[in-house]
mmCIF file of C-alpha atoms and ligand atoms in Angstrom:
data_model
loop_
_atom_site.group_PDB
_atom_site.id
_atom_site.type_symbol
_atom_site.label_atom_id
_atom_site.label_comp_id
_atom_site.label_asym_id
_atom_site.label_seq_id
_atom_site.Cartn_x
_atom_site.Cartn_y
_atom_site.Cartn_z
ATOM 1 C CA UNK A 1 18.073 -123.139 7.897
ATOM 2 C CA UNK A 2 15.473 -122.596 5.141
ATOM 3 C CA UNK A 3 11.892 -123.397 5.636
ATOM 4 C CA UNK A 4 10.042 -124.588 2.794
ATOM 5 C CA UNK A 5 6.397 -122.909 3.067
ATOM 6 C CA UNK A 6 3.844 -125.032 1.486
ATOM 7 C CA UNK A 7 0.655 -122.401 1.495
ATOM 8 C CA UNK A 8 -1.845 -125.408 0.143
ATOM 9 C CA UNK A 9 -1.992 -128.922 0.813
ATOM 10 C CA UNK A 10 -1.458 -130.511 -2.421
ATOM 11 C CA UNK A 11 -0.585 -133.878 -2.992
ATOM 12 C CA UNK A 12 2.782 -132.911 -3.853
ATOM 13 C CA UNK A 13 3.350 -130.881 -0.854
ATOM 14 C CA UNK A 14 2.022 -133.632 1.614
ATOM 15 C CA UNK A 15 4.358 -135.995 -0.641
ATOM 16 C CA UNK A 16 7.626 -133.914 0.136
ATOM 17 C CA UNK A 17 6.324 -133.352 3.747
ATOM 18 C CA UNK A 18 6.589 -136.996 4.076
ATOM 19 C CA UNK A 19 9.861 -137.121 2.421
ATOM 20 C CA UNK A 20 11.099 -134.534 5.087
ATOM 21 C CA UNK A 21 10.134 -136.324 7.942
ATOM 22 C CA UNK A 22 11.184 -139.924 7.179
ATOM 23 C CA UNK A 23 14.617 -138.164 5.976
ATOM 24 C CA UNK A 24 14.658 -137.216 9.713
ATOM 25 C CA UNK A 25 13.466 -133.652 9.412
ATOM 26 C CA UNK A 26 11.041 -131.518 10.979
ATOM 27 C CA UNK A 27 7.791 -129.946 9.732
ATOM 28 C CA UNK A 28 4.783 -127.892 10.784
ATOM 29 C CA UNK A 29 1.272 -129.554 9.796
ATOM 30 C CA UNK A 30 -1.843 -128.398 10.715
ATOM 31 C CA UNK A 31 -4.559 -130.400 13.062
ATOM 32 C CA UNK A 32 -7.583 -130.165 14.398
ATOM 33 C CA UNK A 33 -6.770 -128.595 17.471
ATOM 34 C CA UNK A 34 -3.206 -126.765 17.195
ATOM 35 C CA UNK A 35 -0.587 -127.145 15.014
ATOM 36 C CA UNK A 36 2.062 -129.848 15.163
ATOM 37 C CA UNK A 37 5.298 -129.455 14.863
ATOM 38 C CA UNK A 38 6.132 -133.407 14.277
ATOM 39 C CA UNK A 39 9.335 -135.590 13.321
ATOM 40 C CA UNK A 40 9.781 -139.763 13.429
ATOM 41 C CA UNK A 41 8.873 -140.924 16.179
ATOM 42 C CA UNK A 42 11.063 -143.800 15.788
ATOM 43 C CA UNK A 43 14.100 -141.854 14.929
ATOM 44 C CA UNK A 44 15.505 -140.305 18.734
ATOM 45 C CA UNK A 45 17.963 -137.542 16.877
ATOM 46 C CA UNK A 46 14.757 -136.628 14.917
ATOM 47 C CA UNK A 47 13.214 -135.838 18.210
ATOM 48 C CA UNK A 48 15.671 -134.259 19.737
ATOM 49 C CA UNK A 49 15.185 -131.738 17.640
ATOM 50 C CA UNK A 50 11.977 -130.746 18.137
ATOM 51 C CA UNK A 51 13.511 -129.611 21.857
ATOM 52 C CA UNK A 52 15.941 -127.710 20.143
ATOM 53 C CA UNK A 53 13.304 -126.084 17.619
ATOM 54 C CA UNK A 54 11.037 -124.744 20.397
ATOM 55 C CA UNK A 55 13.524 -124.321 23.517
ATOM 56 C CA UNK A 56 11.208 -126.923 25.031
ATOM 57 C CA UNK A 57 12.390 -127.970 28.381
ATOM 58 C CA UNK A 58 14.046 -131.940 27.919
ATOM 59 C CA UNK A 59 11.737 -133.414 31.271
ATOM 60 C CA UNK A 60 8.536 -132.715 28.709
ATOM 61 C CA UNK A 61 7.459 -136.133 26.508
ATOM 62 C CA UNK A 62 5.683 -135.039 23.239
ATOM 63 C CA UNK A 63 2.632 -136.750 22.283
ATOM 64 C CA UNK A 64 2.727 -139.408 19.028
ATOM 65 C CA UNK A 65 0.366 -139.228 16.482
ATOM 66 C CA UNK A 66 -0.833 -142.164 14.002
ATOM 67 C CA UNK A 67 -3.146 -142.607 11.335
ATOM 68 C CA UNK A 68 -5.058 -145.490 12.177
ATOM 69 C CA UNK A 69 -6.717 -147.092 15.349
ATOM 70 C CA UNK A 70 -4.708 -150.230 14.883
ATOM 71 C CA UNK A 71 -1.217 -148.291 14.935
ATOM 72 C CA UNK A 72 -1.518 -147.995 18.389
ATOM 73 C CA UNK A 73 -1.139 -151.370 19.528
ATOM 74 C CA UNK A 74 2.516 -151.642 18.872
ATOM 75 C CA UNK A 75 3.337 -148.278 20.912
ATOM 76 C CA UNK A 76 2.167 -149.798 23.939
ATOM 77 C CA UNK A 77 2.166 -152.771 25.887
ATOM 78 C CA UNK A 78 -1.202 -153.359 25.627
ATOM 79 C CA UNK A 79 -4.599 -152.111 24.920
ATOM 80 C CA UNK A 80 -7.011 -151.884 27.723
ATOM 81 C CA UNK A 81 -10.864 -151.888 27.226
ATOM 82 C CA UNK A 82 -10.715 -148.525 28.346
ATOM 83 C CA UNK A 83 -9.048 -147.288 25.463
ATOM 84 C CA UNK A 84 -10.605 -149.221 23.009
ATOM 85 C CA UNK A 85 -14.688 -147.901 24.633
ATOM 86 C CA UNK A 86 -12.420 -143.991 23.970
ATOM 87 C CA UNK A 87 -10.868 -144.941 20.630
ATOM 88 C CA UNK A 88 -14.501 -146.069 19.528
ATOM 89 C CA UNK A 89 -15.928 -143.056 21.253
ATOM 90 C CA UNK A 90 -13.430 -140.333 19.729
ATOM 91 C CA UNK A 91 -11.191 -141.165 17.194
ATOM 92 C CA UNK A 92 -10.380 -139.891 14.971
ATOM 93 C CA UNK A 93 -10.337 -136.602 17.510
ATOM 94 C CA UNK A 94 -8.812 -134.498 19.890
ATOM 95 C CA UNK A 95 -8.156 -136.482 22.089
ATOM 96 C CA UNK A 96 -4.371 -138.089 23.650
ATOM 97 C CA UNK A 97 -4.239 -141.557 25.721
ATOM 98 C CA UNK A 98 -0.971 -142.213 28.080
ATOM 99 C CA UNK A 99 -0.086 -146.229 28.526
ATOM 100 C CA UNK A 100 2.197 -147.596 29.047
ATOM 101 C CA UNK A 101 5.098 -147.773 26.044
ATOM 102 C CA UNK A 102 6.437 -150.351 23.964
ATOM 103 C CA UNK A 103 10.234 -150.781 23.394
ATOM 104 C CA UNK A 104 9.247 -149.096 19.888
ATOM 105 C CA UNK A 105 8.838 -145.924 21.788
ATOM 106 C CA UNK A 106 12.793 -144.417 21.926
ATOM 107 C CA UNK A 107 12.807 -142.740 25.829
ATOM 108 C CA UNK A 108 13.359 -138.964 23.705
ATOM 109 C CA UNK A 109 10.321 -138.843 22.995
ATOM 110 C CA UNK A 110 8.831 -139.594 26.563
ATOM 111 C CA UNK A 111 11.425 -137.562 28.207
ATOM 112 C CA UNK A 112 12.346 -140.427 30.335
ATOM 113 C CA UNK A 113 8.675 -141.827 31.237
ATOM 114 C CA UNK A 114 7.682 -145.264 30.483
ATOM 115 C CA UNK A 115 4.368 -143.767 29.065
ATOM 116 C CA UNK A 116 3.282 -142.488 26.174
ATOM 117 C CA UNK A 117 1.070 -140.352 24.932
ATOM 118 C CA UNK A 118 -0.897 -140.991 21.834
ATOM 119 C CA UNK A 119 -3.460 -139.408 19.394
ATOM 120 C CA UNK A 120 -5.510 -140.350 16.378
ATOM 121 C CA UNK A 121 -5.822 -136.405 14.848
ATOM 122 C CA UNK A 122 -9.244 -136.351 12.465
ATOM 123 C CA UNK A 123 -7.528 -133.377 10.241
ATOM 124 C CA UNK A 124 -7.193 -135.084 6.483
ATOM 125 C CA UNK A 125 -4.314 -133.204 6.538
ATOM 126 C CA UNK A 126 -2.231 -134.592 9.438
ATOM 127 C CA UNK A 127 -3.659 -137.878 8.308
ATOM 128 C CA UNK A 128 -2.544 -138.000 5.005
ATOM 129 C CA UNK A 129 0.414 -136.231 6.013
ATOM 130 C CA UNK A 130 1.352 -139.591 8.613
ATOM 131 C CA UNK A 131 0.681 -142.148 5.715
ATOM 132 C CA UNK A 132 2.792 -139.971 3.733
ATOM 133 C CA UNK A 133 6.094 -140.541 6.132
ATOM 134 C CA UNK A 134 5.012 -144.022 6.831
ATOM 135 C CA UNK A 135 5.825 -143.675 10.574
ATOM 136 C CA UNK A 136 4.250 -142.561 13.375
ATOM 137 C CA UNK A 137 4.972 -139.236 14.357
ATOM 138 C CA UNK A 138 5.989 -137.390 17.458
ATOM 139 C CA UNK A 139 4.362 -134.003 17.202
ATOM 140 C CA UNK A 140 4.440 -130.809 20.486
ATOM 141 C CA UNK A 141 2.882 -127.834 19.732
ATOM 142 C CA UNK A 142 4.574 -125.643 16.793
ATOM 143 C CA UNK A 143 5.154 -122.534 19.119
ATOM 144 C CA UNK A 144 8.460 -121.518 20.381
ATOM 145 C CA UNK A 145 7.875 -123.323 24.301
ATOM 146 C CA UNK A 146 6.341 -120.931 26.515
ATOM 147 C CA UNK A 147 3.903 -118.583 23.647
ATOM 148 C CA UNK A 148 0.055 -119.891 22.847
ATOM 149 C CA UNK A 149 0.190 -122.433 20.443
ATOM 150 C CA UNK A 150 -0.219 -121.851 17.091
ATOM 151 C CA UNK A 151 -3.878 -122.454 15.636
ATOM 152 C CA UNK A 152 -2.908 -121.057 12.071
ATOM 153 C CA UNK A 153 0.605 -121.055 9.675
ATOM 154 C CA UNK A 154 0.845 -117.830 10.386
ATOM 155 C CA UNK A 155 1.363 -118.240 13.881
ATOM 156 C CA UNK A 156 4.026 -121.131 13.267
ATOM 157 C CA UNK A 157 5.925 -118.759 10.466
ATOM 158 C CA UNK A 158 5.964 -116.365 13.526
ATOM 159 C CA UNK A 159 8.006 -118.829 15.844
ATOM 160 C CA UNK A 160 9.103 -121.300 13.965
ATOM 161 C CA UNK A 161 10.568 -119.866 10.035
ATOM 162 C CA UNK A 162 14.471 -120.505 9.945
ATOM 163 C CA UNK A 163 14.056 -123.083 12.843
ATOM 164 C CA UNK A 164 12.540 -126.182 10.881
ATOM 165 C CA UNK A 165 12.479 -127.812 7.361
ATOM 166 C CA UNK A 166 8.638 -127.058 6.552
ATOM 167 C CA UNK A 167 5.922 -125.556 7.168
ATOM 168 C CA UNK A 168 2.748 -126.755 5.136
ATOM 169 C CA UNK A 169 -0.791 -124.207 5.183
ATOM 170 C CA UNK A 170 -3.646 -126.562 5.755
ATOM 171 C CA UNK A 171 -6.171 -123.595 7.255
ATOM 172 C CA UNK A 172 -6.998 -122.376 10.115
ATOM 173 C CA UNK A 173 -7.323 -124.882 13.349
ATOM 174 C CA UNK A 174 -10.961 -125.682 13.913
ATOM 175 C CA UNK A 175 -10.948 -126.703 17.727
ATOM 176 C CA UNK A 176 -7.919 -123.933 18.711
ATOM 177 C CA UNK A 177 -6.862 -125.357 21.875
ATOM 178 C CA UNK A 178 -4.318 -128.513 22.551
ATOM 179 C CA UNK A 179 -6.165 -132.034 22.930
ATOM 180 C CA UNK A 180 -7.544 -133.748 25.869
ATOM 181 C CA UNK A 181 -4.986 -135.601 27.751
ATOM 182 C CA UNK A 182 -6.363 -138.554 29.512
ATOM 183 C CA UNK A 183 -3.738 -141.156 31.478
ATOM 184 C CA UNK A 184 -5.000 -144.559 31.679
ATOM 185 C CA UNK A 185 -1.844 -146.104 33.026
ATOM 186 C CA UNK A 186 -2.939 -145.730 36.464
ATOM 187 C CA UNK A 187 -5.950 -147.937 38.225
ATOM 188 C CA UNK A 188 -8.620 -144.952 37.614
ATOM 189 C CA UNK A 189 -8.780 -142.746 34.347
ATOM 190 C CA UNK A 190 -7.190 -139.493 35.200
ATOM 191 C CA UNK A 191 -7.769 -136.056 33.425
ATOM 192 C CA UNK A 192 -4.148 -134.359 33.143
ATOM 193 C CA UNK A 193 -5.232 -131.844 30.135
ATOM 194 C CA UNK A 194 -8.504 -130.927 29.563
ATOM 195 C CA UNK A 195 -9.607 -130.215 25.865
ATOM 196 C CA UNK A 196 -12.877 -130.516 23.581
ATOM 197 C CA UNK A 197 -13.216 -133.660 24.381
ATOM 198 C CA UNK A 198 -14.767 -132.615 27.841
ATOM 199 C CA UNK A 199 -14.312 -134.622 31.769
ATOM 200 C CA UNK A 200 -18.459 -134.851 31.140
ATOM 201 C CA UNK A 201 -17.922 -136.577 27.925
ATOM 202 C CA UNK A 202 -15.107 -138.043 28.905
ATOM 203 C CA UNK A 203 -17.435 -140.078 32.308
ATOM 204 C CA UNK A 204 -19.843 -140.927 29.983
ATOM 205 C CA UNK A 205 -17.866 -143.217 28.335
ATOM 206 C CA UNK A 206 -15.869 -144.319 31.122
ATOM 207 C CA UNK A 207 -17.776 -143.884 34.389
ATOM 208 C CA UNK A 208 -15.183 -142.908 36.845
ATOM 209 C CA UNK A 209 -12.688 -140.246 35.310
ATOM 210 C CA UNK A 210 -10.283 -138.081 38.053
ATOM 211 C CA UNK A 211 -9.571 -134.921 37.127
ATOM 212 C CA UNK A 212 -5.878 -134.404 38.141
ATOM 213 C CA UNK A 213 -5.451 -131.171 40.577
ATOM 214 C CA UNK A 214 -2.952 -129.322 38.272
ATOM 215 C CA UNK A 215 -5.972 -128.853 35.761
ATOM 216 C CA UNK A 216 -7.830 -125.679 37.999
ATOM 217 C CA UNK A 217 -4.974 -124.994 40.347
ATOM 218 C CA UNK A 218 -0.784 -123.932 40.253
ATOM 219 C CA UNK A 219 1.504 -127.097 41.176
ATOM 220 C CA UNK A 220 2.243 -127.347 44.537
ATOM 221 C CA UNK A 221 6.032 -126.295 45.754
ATOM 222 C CA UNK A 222 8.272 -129.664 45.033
ATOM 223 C CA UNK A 223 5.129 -131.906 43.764
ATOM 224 C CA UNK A 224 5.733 -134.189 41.007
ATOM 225 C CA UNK A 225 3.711 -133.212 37.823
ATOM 226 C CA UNK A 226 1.421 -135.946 36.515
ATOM 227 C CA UNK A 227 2.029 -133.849 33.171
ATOM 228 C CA UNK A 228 5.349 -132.543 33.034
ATOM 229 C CA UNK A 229 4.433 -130.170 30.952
ATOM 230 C CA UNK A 230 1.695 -128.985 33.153
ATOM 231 C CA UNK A 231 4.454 -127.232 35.225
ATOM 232 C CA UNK A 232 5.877 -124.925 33.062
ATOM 233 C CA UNK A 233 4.466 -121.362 32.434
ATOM 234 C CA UNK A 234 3.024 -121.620 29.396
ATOM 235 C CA UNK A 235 0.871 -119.840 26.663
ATOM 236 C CA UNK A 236 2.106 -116.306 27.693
ATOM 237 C CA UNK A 237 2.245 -113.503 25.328
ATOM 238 C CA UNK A 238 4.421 -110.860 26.104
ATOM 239 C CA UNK A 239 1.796 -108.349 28.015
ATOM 240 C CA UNK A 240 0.964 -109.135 31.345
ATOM 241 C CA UNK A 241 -2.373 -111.328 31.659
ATOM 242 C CA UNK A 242 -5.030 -110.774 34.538
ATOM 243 C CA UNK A 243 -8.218 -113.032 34.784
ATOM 244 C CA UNK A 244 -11.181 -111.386 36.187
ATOM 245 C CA UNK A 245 -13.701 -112.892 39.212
ATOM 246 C CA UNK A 246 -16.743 -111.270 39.046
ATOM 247 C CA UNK A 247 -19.996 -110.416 37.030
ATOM 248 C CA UNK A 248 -20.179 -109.149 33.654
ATOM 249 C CA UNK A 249 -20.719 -105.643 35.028
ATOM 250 C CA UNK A 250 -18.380 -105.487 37.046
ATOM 251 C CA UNK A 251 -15.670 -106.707 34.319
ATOM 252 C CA UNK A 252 -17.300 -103.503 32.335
ATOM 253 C CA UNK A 253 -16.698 -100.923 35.271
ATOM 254 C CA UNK A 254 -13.874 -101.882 36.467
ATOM 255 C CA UNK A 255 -12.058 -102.068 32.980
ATOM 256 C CA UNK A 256 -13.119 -99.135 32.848
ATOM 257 C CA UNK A 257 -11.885 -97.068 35.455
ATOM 258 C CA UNK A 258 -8.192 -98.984 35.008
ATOM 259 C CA UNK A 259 -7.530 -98.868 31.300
ATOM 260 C CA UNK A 260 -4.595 -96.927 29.107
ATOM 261 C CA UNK A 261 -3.675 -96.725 25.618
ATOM 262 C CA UNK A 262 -1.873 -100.160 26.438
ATOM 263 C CA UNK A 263 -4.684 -102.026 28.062
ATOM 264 C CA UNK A 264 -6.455 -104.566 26.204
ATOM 265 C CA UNK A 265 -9.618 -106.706 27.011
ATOM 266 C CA UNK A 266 -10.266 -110.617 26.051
ATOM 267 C CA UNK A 267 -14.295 -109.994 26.278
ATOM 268 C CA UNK A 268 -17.644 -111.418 24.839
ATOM 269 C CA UNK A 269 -19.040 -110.028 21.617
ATOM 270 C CA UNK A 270 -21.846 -108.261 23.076
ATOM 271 C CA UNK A 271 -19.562 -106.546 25.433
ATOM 272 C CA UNK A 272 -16.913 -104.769 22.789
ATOM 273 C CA UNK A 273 -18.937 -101.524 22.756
ATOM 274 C CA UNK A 274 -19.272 -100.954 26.261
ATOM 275 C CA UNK A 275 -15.728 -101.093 27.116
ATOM 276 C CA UNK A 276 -13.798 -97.902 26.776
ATOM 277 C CA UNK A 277 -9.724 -99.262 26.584
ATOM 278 C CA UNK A 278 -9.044 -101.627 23.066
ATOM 279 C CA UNK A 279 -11.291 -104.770 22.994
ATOM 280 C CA UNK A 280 -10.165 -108.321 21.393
ATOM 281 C CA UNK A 281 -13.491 -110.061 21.390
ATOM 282 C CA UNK A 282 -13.337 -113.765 21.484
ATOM 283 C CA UNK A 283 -17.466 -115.066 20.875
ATOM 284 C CA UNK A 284 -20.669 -114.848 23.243
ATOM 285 C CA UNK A 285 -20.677 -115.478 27.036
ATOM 286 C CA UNK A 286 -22.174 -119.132 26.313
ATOM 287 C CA UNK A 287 -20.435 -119.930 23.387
ATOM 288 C CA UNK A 288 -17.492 -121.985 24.442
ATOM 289 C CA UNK A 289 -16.327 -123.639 21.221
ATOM 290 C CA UNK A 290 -15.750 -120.354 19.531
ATOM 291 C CA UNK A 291 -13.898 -118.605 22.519
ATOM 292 C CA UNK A 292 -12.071 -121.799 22.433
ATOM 293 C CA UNK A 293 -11.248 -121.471 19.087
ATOM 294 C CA UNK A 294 -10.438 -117.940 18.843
ATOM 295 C CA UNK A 295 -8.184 -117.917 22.228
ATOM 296 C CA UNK A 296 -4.651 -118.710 21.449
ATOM 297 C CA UNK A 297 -5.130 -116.290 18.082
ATOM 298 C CA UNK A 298 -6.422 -113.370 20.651
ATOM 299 C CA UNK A 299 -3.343 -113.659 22.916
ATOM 300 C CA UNK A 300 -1.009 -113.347 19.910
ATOM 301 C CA UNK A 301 -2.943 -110.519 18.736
ATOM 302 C CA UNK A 302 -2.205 -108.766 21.938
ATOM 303 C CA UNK A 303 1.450 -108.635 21.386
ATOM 304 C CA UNK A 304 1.050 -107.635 17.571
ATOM 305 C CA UNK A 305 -1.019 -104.204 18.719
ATOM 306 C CA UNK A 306 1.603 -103.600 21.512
ATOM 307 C CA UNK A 307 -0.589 -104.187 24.651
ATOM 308 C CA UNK A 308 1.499 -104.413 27.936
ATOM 309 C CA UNK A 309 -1.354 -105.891 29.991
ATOM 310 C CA UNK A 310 -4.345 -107.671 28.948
ATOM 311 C CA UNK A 311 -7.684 -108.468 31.010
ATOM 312 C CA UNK A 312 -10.073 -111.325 30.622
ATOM 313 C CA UNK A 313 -13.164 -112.931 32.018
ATOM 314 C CA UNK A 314 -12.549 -115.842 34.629
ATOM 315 C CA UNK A 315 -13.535 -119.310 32.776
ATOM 316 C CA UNK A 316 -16.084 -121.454 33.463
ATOM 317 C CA UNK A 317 -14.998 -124.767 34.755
ATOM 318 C CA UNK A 318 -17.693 -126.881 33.030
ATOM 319 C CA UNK A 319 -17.819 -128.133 29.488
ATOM 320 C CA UNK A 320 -15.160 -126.789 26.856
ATOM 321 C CA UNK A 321 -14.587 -124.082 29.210
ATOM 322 C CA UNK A 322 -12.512 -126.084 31.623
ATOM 323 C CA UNK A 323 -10.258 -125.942 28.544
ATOM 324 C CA UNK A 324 -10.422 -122.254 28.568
ATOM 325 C CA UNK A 325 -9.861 -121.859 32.204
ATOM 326 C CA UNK A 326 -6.625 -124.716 32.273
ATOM 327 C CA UNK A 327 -4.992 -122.368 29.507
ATOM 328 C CA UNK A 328 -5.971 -118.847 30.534
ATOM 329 C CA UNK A 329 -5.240 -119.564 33.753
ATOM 330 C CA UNK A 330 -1.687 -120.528 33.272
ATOM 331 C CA UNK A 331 -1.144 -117.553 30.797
ATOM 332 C CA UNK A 332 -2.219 -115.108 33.714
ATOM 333 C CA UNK A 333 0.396 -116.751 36.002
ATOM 334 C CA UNK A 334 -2.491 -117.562 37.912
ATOM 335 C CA UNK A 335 -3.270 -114.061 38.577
ATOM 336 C CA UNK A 336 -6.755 -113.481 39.465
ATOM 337 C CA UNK A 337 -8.347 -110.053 40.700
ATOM 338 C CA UNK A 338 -11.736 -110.010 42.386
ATOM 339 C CA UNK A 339 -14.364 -107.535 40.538
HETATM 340 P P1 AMP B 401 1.982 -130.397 23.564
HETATM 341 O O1 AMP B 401 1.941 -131.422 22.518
HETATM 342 O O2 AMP B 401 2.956 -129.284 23.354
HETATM 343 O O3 AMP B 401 0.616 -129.900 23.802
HETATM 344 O O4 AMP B 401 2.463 -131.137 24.879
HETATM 345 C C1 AMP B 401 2.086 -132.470 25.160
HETATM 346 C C2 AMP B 401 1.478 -132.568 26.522
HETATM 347 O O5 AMP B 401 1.234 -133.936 26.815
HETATM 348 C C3 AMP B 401 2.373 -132.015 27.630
HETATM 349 O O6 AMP B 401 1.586 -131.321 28.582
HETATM 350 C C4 AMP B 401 2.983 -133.288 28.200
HETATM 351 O O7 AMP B 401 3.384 -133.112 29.535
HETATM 352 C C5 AMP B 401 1.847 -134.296 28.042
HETATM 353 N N1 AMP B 401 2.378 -135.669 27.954
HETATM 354 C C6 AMP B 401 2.970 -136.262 26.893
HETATM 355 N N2 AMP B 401 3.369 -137.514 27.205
HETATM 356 C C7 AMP B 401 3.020 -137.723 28.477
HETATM 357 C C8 AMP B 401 3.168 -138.824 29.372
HETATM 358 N N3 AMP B 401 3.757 -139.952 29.001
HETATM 359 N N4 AMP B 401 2.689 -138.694 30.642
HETATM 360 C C9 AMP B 401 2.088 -137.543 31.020
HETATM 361 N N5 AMP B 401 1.912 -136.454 30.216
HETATM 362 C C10 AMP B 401 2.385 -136.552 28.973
HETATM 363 MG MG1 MG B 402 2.538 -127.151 23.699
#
């Protein structure tokens, strides 16, 4: 298949975008927090192919995206006060919202679940793009399943060219990692993905807010994922990743002492000159919003320079960071080595 690139957002391109995508094609737009790689959300062979595009496993629901506070009443059976305090608190923004579906909602795109998952993106871009196809639209990650996500078109050209209908350039991704995820079909808000919109910000709206356990730790043998797509291994590049428990000097030694020509490190700015193997900074110790931002780009960039195994800093669990930990985390496998 040919993918048309669209390298700005004109009005013309977000015009045939549209055109794509109610003809029942796929395209790559750019949000806030990752790209998208979205199709109808009312049309089920439209979706379908989305799980063919990215080898995404069948049992994971994608998450819909409108254009409007008021297009979410008809995906779901009804709107609580709970979503209305969020919507009012952060929408447009990165945040997703699982209730219970409407019979608009065709089961491909919830992978069997009578939930769905729903966002208001705040990227001019999507937005325009959704008004443009006149539906709403069902939009995963634009990564082949199992790499980082892609937080720039470059990253989606990587995976995706040959596999879709478009691909349209709207910039790089501001917030880098996926959106909150937040279920309110249940009797107490639970946390199943945690993004920039934080479990903090998240209880100040809400008061009570669970986080689910499959946020910090690896599923349990034969427990049912809250977040089917929490299961899977996920934003792996190809090296081997290993998160480091320890203080900042010890990351420094013992990188030191263990590195090859194939090593790389995920560190903070003010550590790049002290470490002796190749360093792929990614912001200050503190400054969660930029290592947030610059993550998914940094694992990528592993691959590109060759690097078999990669070391980073163990995540705070507070703030943005909890972000950072949830994804680093499961990139590492889990694998964490005391410093
Ligand atoms: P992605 O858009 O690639 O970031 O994936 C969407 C995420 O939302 C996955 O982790 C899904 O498991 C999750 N998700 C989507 N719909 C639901 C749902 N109805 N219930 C629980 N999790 C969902
Ligand atoms: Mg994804």
């Amino acid at each position: 298949m040919k993918t048309e690139f669209f390298k700005e957002p004109t009005a013309g391109a977000i015009e045939r975008v549209g055109e794509i995508l109610r003809a029942g094609g796929l395209a790559a737009i750019p949000t806030e927090t990752v790209y998208g790689l979205a199709a109808n959300a009312y049309d089920p062979d439209a979706v379908k192919k989305i799980f063919e595009a990215k080898g995404r496993p069948g049992d994971n629901p994608l998450i819909v995206h409108i254009a409007d506070v008021s297009e979410l009443a008809p995906l779901v059976q009804k709107v609580p006060a709970s979503a209305k305090k969020l919507a009012a608190a952060f929408w447009p923004g990165p945040l997703t919202m699982i209730l219970p579906k409407s019979d608009r909602i065709p089961m491909e795109v919830t992978a069997g679940l009578e939930t769905v998952a729903v966002r208001y993106p705040s990227h001019p871009v999507a937005n325009a793009i959704i008004k443009a196809a006149g539906v709403p639209l069902a939009a995963p990650s634009a990564n082949l399943s199992g790499k980082p996500s892609p937080t720039s078109a470059r990253h989606v050209f990587e995976d995706m060219n040959g596999r879709i209908d478009a691909i349209i350039d709207g910039g790089e991704c501001s917030v880098g990692v996926e959106s909150t995820v937040v279920s309110l079909a249940g009797k107490t808000p639970r946390l199943l993905r945690p993004g920039a919109v934080t479990l903090e910000m998240l209880r100040a709206v809400l008061g009570e807010v669970e986080m689910d356990p499959a946020v910090t730790d690896p599923l349990a043998e034969g427990a049912v994922a809250s977040s089917p797509g929490m299961k899977y291994k996920h934003y792996s590049p190809k090296a081997d990743v290993f998160v480091l428990s320890g203080t900042p000097e010890a990351f420094v030694s013992y990188i030191n002492s263990h590195c090859d020509e194939t090593t790389a490190a995920l560190c903070y700015d003010e550590e790049a000159a002290k470490l002796s193997c190749r360093t792929v900074p990614i912001g200050k110790e503190f400054d969660f919003l930029t290592q947030a931002h610059l993550l998914f780009d940094a694992l990528r960039k592993c691959d590109a320079l060759g690097m078999t195994r990669v070391f980073a800093h163990i995540p705070r669990k507070e703030g943005v960071s909890l972000a950072i930990y949830n994804r680093l985390m499961r990139a590492a496998g889990f694998k964490v080595i005391y410093v």
